[in-house]
Coordinates of C-alpha atoms and ligand atoms in Angstrom, one line a residue:
M58 CA -148.9 -124.4 111.6
K59 CA -152.0 -126.5 111.1
K60 CA -152.9 -124.5 108.1
A61 CA -149.4 -124.8 106.6
R62 CA -149.5 -128.6 107.0
K63 CA -152.9 -128.7 105.2
V64 CA -151.6 -126.7 102.3
V65 CA -148.6 -129.0 102.1
Y66 CA -150.7 -132.1 102.0
T67 CA -153.2 -130.8 99.5
L68 CA -150.8 -129.2 97.1
I69 CA -147.6 -131.1 97.3
L70 CA -148.9 -134.6 97.1
T71 CA -148.0 -136.3 93.9
L72 CA -148.1 -140.0 93.2
Y73 CA -145.6 -141.9 91.3
C74 CA -145.7 -145.0 89.2
M75 CA -142.5 -146.8 89.0
N76 CA -141.2 -148.9 86.1
P77 CA -138.1 -150.9 86.9
S78 CA -138.2 -153.1 83.8
I79 CA -135.4 -153.7 81.4
A80 CA -137.7 -155.1 78.7
Q81 CA -139.0 -151.5 78.6
E82 CA -135.8 -150.5 76.7
K83 CA -136.8 -152.8 73.9
I84 CA -140.2 -151.0 73.7
S85 CA -138.4 -147.7 73.4
D86 CA -136.3 -149.0 70.5
L87 CA -139.3 -150.3 68.7
L88 CA -141.2 -147.1 69.1
R89 CA -138.1 -145.1 68.0
T90 CA -137.8 -147.1 64.8
N91 CA -141.5 -147.0 64.1
T92 CA -141.7 -150.8 64.4
L93 CA -144.3 -150.4 67.1
E94 CA -147.1 -147.9 67.3
L95 CA -147.8 -146.0 70.6
K96 CA -151.3 -147.4 70.8
E97 CA -149.9 -150.9 70.5
V98 CA -147.7 -150.6 73.6
E99 CA -150.1 -152.4 76.0
S100 CA -150.9 -155.2 73.7
Y101 CA -147.3 -155.7 72.9
M102 CA -146.6 -156.0 76.7
R103 CA -149.4 -158.5 77.0
T104 CA -148.2 -160.6 74.1
N105 CA -144.7 -160.6 75.3
N106 CA -145.6 -161.0 79.0
I107 CA -143.7 -157.8 79.9
I108 CA -144.7 -157.0 83.5
P109 CA -142.9 -153.8 84.1
L110 CA -144.9 -151.4 86.2
S111 CA -145.5 -151.1 89.9
C112 CA -146.9 -148.0 91.4
E113 CA -145.5 -146.2 94.3
E114 CA -146.9 -143.4 96.4
D115 CA -145.1 -140.5 97.8
H116 CA -145.0 -141.3 101.5
A117 CA -144.1 -137.8 102.4
Y118 CA -147.8 -137.2 102.3
G119 CA -149.1 -137.2 105.8
G120 CA -152.8 -136.3 106.1
D121 CA -154.4 -139.7 106.0
V122 CA -156.1 -139.6 109.4
D123 CA -157.8 -136.4 108.5
H124 CA -159.0 -138.2 105.5
V125 CA -161.0 -140.6 107.6
K126 CA -163.0 -137.7 109.0
R127 CA -163.3 -136.2 105.5
A128 CA -164.4 -139.5 104.1
K129 CA -167.4 -139.6 106.4
T130 CA -168.8 -136.5 104.8
F131 CA -167.2 -137.0 101.5
G132 CA -167.3 -139.9 99.1
F133 CA -169.6 -142.1 101.2
S134 CA -173.4 -142.0 101.1
T135 CA -173.6 -138.5 99.7
K136 CA -176.5 -137.5 97.4
P137 CA -175.8 -138.0 93.7
I138 CA -175.1 -134.9 91.7
E139 CA -176.6 -134.6 88.2
A140 CA -174.2 -132.2 86.6
V141 CA -172.3 -132.9 83.4
Y142 CA -168.6 -131.7 83.8
V143 CA -166.5 -130.7 80.8
F144 CA -162.8 -130.0 81.3
N145 CA -160.4 -128.5 78.8
V146 CA -157.3 -130.5 78.2
Y147 CA -154.1 -129.1 76.6
F148 CA -150.8 -131.0 75.8
H149 CA -147.2 -130.0 76.0
I150 CA -144.8 -132.1 74.0
L151 CA -141.3 -131.9 75.6
N152 CA -138.5 -131.9 73.0
D153 CA -134.8 -131.3 72.8
N154 CA -133.5 -127.8 72.3
N155 CA -133.6 -128.3 68.5
G156 CA -137.2 -129.6 68.5
Y157 CA -136.2 -133.2 68.1
R158 CA -137.6 -136.1 70.2
D159 CA -136.8 -139.8 69.9
I160 CA -140.5 -140.9 69.8
P161 CA -142.4 -138.5 67.6
I162 CA -145.8 -137.4 69.0
T163 CA -148.4 -136.2 66.4
E164 CA -151.8 -134.5 66.8
E165 CA -153.2 -137.9 65.9
H166 CA -151.7 -139.4 69.0
I167 CA -153.0 -136.6 71.1
L168 CA -156.5 -136.9 69.8
E169 CA -156.3 -140.6 70.6
A170 CA -155.2 -139.7 74.1
V171 CA -158.2 -137.4 74.5
S172 CA -160.5 -140.1 73.2
I173 CA -159.1 -142.5 75.8
L174 CA -159.9 -140.0 78.5
N175 CA -163.4 -139.6 77.3
K176 CA -164.1 -143.3 77.0
S177 CA -162.7 -143.8 80.5
F178 CA -164.5 -140.9 82.3
N179 CA -167.7 -140.5 80.2
P180 CA -169.6 -143.1 82.2
F181 CA -169.4 -140.7 85.1
K182 CA -170.5 -137.7 83.0
I183 CA -167.0 -136.2 83.0
F184 CA -165.9 -135.0 79.6
F185 CA -162.8 -133.6 78.0
K186 CA -162.6 -130.9 75.4
Y187 CA -159.5 -130.9 73.3
K188 CA -157.8 -127.5 73.4
G189 CA -154.7 -128.2 71.4
Y190 CA -151.0 -128.8 72.0
G191 CA -147.7 -127.0 71.9
H192 CA -144.0 -127.8 72.1
I193 CA -141.5 -127.0 74.8
N194 CA -138.0 -127.3 73.2
N195 CA -135.6 -127.6 76.1
T196 CA -133.4 -130.7 76.5
W197 CA -132.8 -130.0 80.2
R198 CA -136.6 -130.0 80.9
S199 CA -137.5 -133.0 78.6
V200 CA -136.5 -135.4 81.4
V201 CA -138.3 -135.1 84.7
Y202 CA -136.9 -136.2 88.1
L203 CA -138.9 -136.9 91.2
G204 CA -136.2 -135.4 93.5
G205 CA -133.5 -132.8 93.3
N206 CA -133.5 -130.6 90.3
R207 CA -135.7 -130.8 87.2
T208 CA -138.8 -131.9 89.2
F209 CA -142.3 -131.9 87.9
N210 CA -143.3 -128.8 89.8
Q211 CA -140.2 -127.0 88.4
L212 CA -141.3 -128.0 85.0
I213 CA -144.8 -126.5 85.6
D214 CA -143.2 -123.2 86.9
Y215 CA -140.9 -123.2 83.9
S216 CA -143.8 -123.6 81.5
K217 CA -145.5 -120.7 83.2
G218 CA -142.4 -118.6 82.9
I219 CA -142.2 -119.0 79.2
D220 CA -146.0 -118.4 78.9
K221 CA -146.8 -121.9 77.6
Y222 CA -148.8 -123.1 80.6
R223 CA -152.6 -123.1 80.2
S224 CA -154.5 -122.2 83.3
D225 CA -157.8 -122.7 81.5
S226 CA -157.0 -126.4 80.9
F227 CA -155.7 -129.6 82.3
N228 CA -152.0 -129.5 81.4
I229 CA -150.5 -132.8 80.2
F230 CA -146.8 -132.8 79.8
I231 CA -145.4 -135.6 77.5
A232 CA -141.8 -136.3 78.7
S233 CA -139.2 -138.4 77.0
S234 CA -138.7 -140.0 80.4
I235 CA -139.4 -139.6 84.1
R236 CA -136.8 -140.8 86.5
R237 CA -136.5 -141.3 90.3
S238 CA -133.4 -139.1 90.6
Q239 CA -130.1 -138.2 89.0
Y240 CA -128.6 -141.0 91.2
D241 CA -131.3 -143.6 90.7
Q242 CA -132.3 -143.6 87.1
T243 CA -135.3 -145.9 87.6
R244 CA -138.0 -145.0 85.2
I245 CA -141.5 -144.0 86.2
A246 CA -144.6 -144.0 83.9
G247 CA -146.3 -140.9 85.2
V248 CA -146.7 -138.3 87.9
A249 CA -149.9 -136.4 88.7
N250 CA -150.8 -133.7 91.1
K251 CA -153.4 -135.0 93.5
P252 CA -155.8 -133.3 93.5
G253 CA -155.0 -131.0 90.6
I254 CA -154.9 -130.3 86.9
N255 CA -151.3 -131.2 86.0
T256 CA -149.9 -134.6 84.8
V257 CA -146.6 -135.6 83.3
I258 CA -146.5 -138.9 81.4
D259 CA -143.7 -140.9 79.8
D260 CA -144.4 -140.7 76.1
E261 CA -144.6 -144.5 75.8
Y262 CA -147.5 -144.6 78.2
L263 CA -149.6 -141.8 76.6
L264 CA -151.9 -144.3 74.9
T265 CA -152.1 -146.8 77.8
S266 CA -154.3 -147.2 80.9
T267 CA -151.7 -145.3 82.8
F268 CA -153.0 -142.1 81.3
P269 CA -156.5 -142.3 82.8
H270 CA -154.8 -143.6 86.0
E271 CA -152.9 -140.3 86.3
I272 CA -156.0 -138.2 85.6
G273 CA -157.8 -140.4 88.2
H274 CA -155.2 -139.0 90.7
N275 CA -155.9 -135.5 89.5
F276 CA -159.6 -136.1 90.4
N277 CA -158.5 -137.2 93.9
L278 CA -158.4 -141.0 93.6
F279 CA -156.0 -143.1 95.5
H280 CA -154.4 -146.4 94.5
T281 CA -156.7 -149.3 95.5
H282 CA -154.0 -150.6 97.9
H283 CA -153.5 -147.1 99.4
N284 CA -154.0 -147.9 103.1
W285 CA -153.2 -151.6 103.3
N286 CA -149.7 -151.1 104.8
K287 CA -150.9 -148.5 107.4
N288 CA -150.8 -149.4 111.1
N289 CA -154.1 -147.8 111.8
C290 CA -156.9 -150.4 111.3
E291 CA -159.4 -147.7 110.7
L292 CA -157.4 -146.6 107.7
V293 CA -156.9 -150.2 106.5
R294 CA -160.7 -150.7 106.6
R295 CA -161.2 -147.5 104.8
N296 CA -159.2 -149.0 102.0
D297 CA -158.9 -146.2 99.3
F298 CA -161.8 -144.2 100.7
V299 CA -164.1 -145.7 98.1
E300 CA -166.9 -148.0 99.2
D301 CA -167.1 -150.4 96.3
T302 CA -163.5 -151.1 95.4
L303 CA -162.1 -154.4 96.7
P304 CA -159.7 -154.1 99.6
S305 CA -156.3 -154.6 98.0
V306 CA -152.6 -155.1 98.7
P307 CA -149.7 -153.9 96.6
Y308 CA -148.9 -156.9 94.4
S309 CA -146.8 -158.0 91.5
S310 CA -147.4 -160.8 89.0
D311 CA -145.5 -163.1 91.3
D312 CA -148.3 -162.8 93.9
L313 CA -151.0 -163.9 91.5
I314 CA -152.0 -167.5 90.8
D315 CA -151.1 -167.2 87.2
G316 CA -150.7 -164.6 84.4
C317 CA -153.4 -162.1 84.6
S318 CA -155.7 -163.7 87.1
S319 CA -156.7 -161.5 90.0
E320 CA -156.4 -164.3 92.5
L321 CA -153.6 -164.2 95.0
K322 CA -151.5 -167.3 95.7
E323 CA -151.6 -166.6 99.4
I324 CA -154.5 -165.2 101.3
R325 CA -153.7 -162.0 103.1
N326 CA -155.1 -161.1 106.5
K327 CA -155.1 -157.8 108.4
C328 CA -157.4 -156.0 110.8
G329 CA -160.1 -158.6 110.3
I330 CA -160.0 -158.3 106.5
E331 CA -159.2 -161.2 104.3
I332 CA -157.9 -160.6 100.8
R333 CA -158.1 -163.4 98.3
Q334 CA -158.1 -161.4 95.2
V335 CA -157.1 -158.0 93.9
P336 CA -158.9 -155.6 91.6
S337 CA -156.3 -156.1 88.9
S338 CA -158.2 -154.4 86.1
N339 CA -159.2 -151.3 88.1
F340 CA -157.5 -148.2 86.7
M341 CA -156.2 -147.4 90.1
S342 CA -154.7 -150.8 90.9
S343 CA -151.0 -151.5 90.9
N344 CA -149.9 -151.2 87.3
V345 CA -149.3 -154.9 86.8
M346 CA -149.4 -154.7 83.1
P347 CA -150.3 -156.7 81.1
C348 CA -153.2 -157.5 83.4
R349 CA -154.6 -154.0 83.2
S350 CA -155.0 -152.5 79.8
L351 CA -157.4 -150.2 78.0
D352 CA -159.4 -153.2 76.9
N353 CA -160.4 -154.2 80.4
A354 CA -159.7 -151.3 82.8
L355 CA -162.5 -149.5 84.6
F356 CA -163.3 -147.2 87.4
T357 CA -166.0 -148.4 89.8
Q358 CA -169.2 -146.5 90.5
G359 CA -167.8 -145.5 93.9
Q360 CA -164.6 -144.1 92.3
G361 CA -166.8 -142.2 89.8
K362 CA -168.8 -140.8 92.7
R363 CA -165.7 -139.8 94.6
M364 CA -164.3 -138.0 91.5
R365 CA -167.6 -136.2 90.9
L366 CA -167.8 -135.1 94.5
S367 CA -164.2 -133.9 94.4
I368 CA -165.1 -131.7 91.4
H369 CA -168.4 -130.6 93.0
E370 CA -166.6 -129.6 96.2
Q371 CA -163.7 -128.1 94.3
I372 CA -161.2 -130.2 96.1
S373 CA -158.7 -128.6 93.8
P374 CA -159.3 -124.8 93.5
M375 CA -157.9 -125.3 89.9
Y376 CA -160.9 -127.3 88.6
M377 CA -163.2 -124.3 88.3
G378 CA -161.0 -122.4 85.8
T379 CA -160.5 -125.4 83.5
Q380 CA -164.2 -126.2 83.0
N381 CA -166.0 -125.6 79.8
S382 CA -169.7 -125.6 78.6
V383 CA -171.4 -128.8 77.4
E384 CA -172.0 -126.9 74.1
S385 CA -168.2 -126.6 73.6
L386 CA -168.0 -130.3 72.9
Y387 CA -170.2 -129.8 69.8
E388 CA -167.7 -127.3 68.3
P389 CA -165.2 -128.7 65.8
F390 CA -161.6 -128.2 66.8
K391 CA -160.8 -127.5 63.1
G392 CA -163.0 -126.0 60.4
N393 CA -164.5 -122.8 59.3
Y394 CA -168.2 -122.3 59.1
D395 CA -167.8 -119.0 57.2
K396 CA -166.5 -120.9 54.2
V397 CA -169.4 -123.2 53.8
V398 CA -171.9 -121.9 51.2
V399 CA -175.5 -122.9 50.3
D400 CA -175.8 -125.2 47.3
D401 CA -172.2 -126.3 47.5
S402 CA -173.0 -129.9 48.3
S403 CA -169.9 -131.2 46.6
D404 CA -168.0 -132.0 49.7
S405 CA -165.0 -129.8 49.0
D406 CA -166.0 -126.9 51.2
N407 CA -167.5 -129.2 53.8
T408 CA -164.6 -131.4 54.6
N409 CA -162.5 -128.9 56.4
F410 CA -164.2 -129.8 59.7
K411 CA -162.7 -132.0 62.4
F412 CA -164.5 -133.0 65.5
Q413 CA -162.6 -134.8 68.3
K414 CA -163.0 -138.6 68.4
G415 CA -164.2 -140.7 71.4
F416 CA -167.9 -140.0 71.1
D417 CA -170.8 -141.5 69.1
Y418 CA -171.9 -138.7 66.9
E419 CA -175.2 -138.3 64.9
F420 CA -175.7 -135.5 62.5
V421 CA -179.4 -135.1 62.4
D422 CA -181.9 -132.9 60.5
C423 CA -182.1 -129.6 62.3
Y424 CA -185.9 -129.7 62.2
D425 CA -186.5 -133.4 62.7
T426 CA -183.8 -134.5 65.0
N427 CA -184.8 -138.1 64.8
E428 CA -183.7 -138.1 61.2
V429 CA -180.0 -139.2 61.1
E430 CA -178.1 -138.1 58.1
E431 CA -174.6 -139.1 59.1
S432 CA -173.1 -140.9 62.1
F433 CA -169.6 -141.6 63.4
S434 CA -168.4 -144.0 66.0
K435 CA -166.0 -143.4 68.8
D436 CA -162.9 -144.3 66.8
E437 CA -163.7 -142.0 63.9
I438 CA -162.9 -138.3 63.5
P439 CA -166.0 -136.7 62.0
N440 CA -164.8 -134.5 59.1
I441 CA -168.1 -133.0 57.9
H442 CA -170.9 -131.0 59.2
P443 CA -173.6 -131.4 56.6
P444 CA -175.6 -128.2 56.0
Y445 CA -179.0 -128.0 57.9
T446 CA -178.0 -130.7 60.3
A447 CA -177.4 -130.4 64.1
I448 CA -175.2 -132.7 66.2
K449 CA -176.0 -135.3 68.8
I450 CA -173.3 -136.7 71.0
L451 CA -174.9 -139.8 72.3
Q452 CA -172.7 -139.9 75.4
I453 CA -174.3 -136.6 76.5
S454 CA -177.8 -137.1 75.2
S455 CA -179.6 -139.2 72.7
E456 CA -182.4 -136.6 72.6
E457 CA -180.8 -133.2 72.4
A458 CA -179.1 -131.9 69.3
F459 CA -176.9 -128.8 69.2
K460 CA -175.4 -126.5 66.7
C461 CA -177.7 -126.5 63.7
H462 CA -175.5 -125.6 60.7
I463 CA -177.1 -123.1 58.4
P464 CA -174.6 -122.2 55.8
R465 CA -174.5 -118.6 54.6
E466 CA -175.9 -117.5 51.2
E467 CA -173.6 -117.6 48.3
Q468 CA -171.9 -114.3 47.6
E469 CA -172.1 -113.2 44.0
E470 CA -168.9 -112.4 42.3
E471 CA -168.2 -108.7 41.9
N472 CA -167.5 -107.5 38.5
E473 CA -166.4 -104.2 37.1
R474 CA -167.9 -102.1 34.3
I475 CA -166.2 -99.3 32.4
V476 CA -168.5 -96.3 32.1
I477 CA -167.7 -93.5 29.8
S478 CA -169.7 -90.4 30.8
F479 CA -170.4 -87.6 28.4
G480 CA -172.8 -85.4 30.4
A481 CA -175.6 -83.7 28.5
I482 CA -174.0 -83.9 25.0
I483 CA -172.2 -86.7 23.4
G484 CA -168.9 -85.3 22.2
N485 CA -165.1 -85.2 22.8
N486 CA -165.6 -84.1 26.4
Y487 CA -166.0 -87.3 28.5
T488 CA -164.7 -89.0 31.7
T489 CA -164.0 -92.7 32.2
H490 CA -165.0 -94.5 35.4
K491 CA -164.6 -98.0 36.7
I492 CA -167.6 -99.0 38.7
K493 CA -168.0 -102.3 40.6
Y494 CA -171.4 -104.0 40.4
Q495 CA -173.2 -107.3 41.2
F496 CA -175.8 -108.8 38.8
S497 CA -178.4 -108.9 41.5
K498 CA -177.8 -105.2 42.4
E499 CA -178.3 -103.5 39.1
K500 CA -180.3 -100.7 40.7
E501 CA -177.3 -99.9 42.9
F502 CA -175.1 -99.6 39.9
Y503 CA -177.4 -97.1 38.1
K504 CA -177.5 -94.9 41.2
R505 CA -173.7 -94.6 41.1
I506 CA -173.3 -93.5 37.5
P507 CA -173.3 -89.8 36.6
L508 CA -176.2 -87.9 35.0
G509 CA -176.5 -87.6 31.2
F510 CA -175.2 -89.9 28.5
N511 CA -173.2 -92.9 29.6
L512 CA -171.6 -95.6 27.5
I513 CA -171.5 -98.8 29.6
K514 CA -169.0 -101.5 28.7
T515 CA -169.8 -104.9 30.3
K516 CA -168.0 -108.2 29.9
N517 CA -170.5 -111.0 29.3
K518 CA -170.0 -114.6 30.5
Y519 CA -168.0 -115.5 27.4
G520 CA -165.5 -112.7 28.1
Q521 CA -166.8 -110.5 25.3
T522 CA -167.4 -106.8 25.8
V523 CA -170.9 -105.6 25.3
Q524 CA -171.6 -101.9 25.0
K525 CA -174.7 -99.9 25.5
M526 CA -175.5 -96.2 25.7
I527 CA -178.0 -95.0 28.3
Y528 CA -179.3 -91.6 29.3
K529 CA -179.7 -91.0 33.0
S530 CA -182.1 -88.2 33.9
Q531 CA -182.6 -86.6 37.3
Ligands
LIG148 ZN1 -150.5 -143.9 90.6

C-alpha cells in the first residue's frame, strides 16, 4: 500500500500551466498567418501587455510531507557534484491526419528550442544534444486534455505503440493545444512529468520561457509558490524545497505594484514569513508573462543544485537511458566527414556540416589549440569544420578541444585502358581486355596484363587515344 502510494506520487505527478486569456487567440491568428514569428511571442505579449498565464499544480499529488524528510538529505547542504550531464532531446510534432498543422514547425524552430534549453541549463553543466524530430499525424491526438480521454500519458503510450517514442531521449511533444477537459476548454501552455523525461507544450510556447520551465519540472523543480497555501507551517517554510529561492505566493499582475515589478501591493504574512516581493523572473514562478521572458528568466544556484542532485540520485529512473557523452556535443547533427577531401579548400565540400546552436564554438588548430581559425556565437549554426581544426565549446571548456578533423586523401579517378594481347607473336590471333587502372598504381596495371605482346590504348587528358606496344616477359 505504502509502496503503491509512492509509485503514484513519483510517476503520476504532472504539473500544469493554465492560460485563460482571450488575447491568446489573437496570437494564434498572427502565428497562423505568419505575421508573428514563434520566437517573437514573448516580446509581443510584453509590448501588448498580454498577461495570459497562470500556473496550476495538480493537487492530486500527495507526498509533500515525505518531501520534507527527503529535503533534509536532498537539495540542502549536500556536497557539490562536478559531473557534466548531457541529455538527448527529441521532438514530436503533432499534426492532423493529413500532416497539416495550423502553425508550421520547422527544424529551425526546433534548433532554436534546443538552444533555449542549453542557454538556460548550461550554467549548471546540464547540456542537451539534439537528436532530431518526427511527425505524428493524428488529428485526435494533436490536442491533449488533462482529464478524461486524450491525456498526455495516453499520448505517450500511443507514441510508443506506433514506435515513435524515443526512450534514449527527452521526448518533447509539440501540440496544437492543451486543454483542461472536453467540458472546460481552458488552454494550458505545457505539461511535464515530474520527475521524468516527457513534456508536451502548446506550439505557441515552444520558444518562450515556458519551455525551460517545463524541463525544470522534468528535473524535479516545483513552482516557487508550491507550498504557500499548505496548512503545515513546516511545508510553508520549506517553500519549494530550494534554499535560495524567495518565498513566494501565487500571484497575478493585479497583485503587483505595477506592470512587471516584483513588488506586491499588499504584504503577505504566514507562519512567521513576510512576503513583500515575488521572484517574478524565476523560471519556476507563476507564468505572469510578460514579466518573465527568455530575456530575464533564470534558475537560482539552489535550483541548479536541486536539478543536479535529482539527476545524480536518478530521481527519475528514466534519466540514465537518455544521457549521452560530452563528446557527442562536438558531433555535427548534419554533415559527412567522408566527403571532405584534402586540398579541397574551396568551401563546397566543407559546408555540408551543421552543428547545433546555443554554444560558443571555436574551431582551433589541432596541434596548437590556442590558435582560433573560426568562431561562432550562440545564435549561429556553425556550418563548417575546417580541415585540421578541432572544436572547443566554451560552455564546456575553454581549454579542451575535441574532434580534430583530418580529411581523407583525395581518391584518384579510375580510368580504363583497352589492352589488345597477341601472346608470343603479333598476328591475327589476339584477345581484347578492358583493364582499370590509376595513374599512381602503374605497377599494379602491368601485373594484370597477359604475357607477351600487348597493344595498350590509353586516353590522355585531352581525350585523345595514345597507343603503345609493350612486351611483357615472365
Ligand atoms: Zn509549471
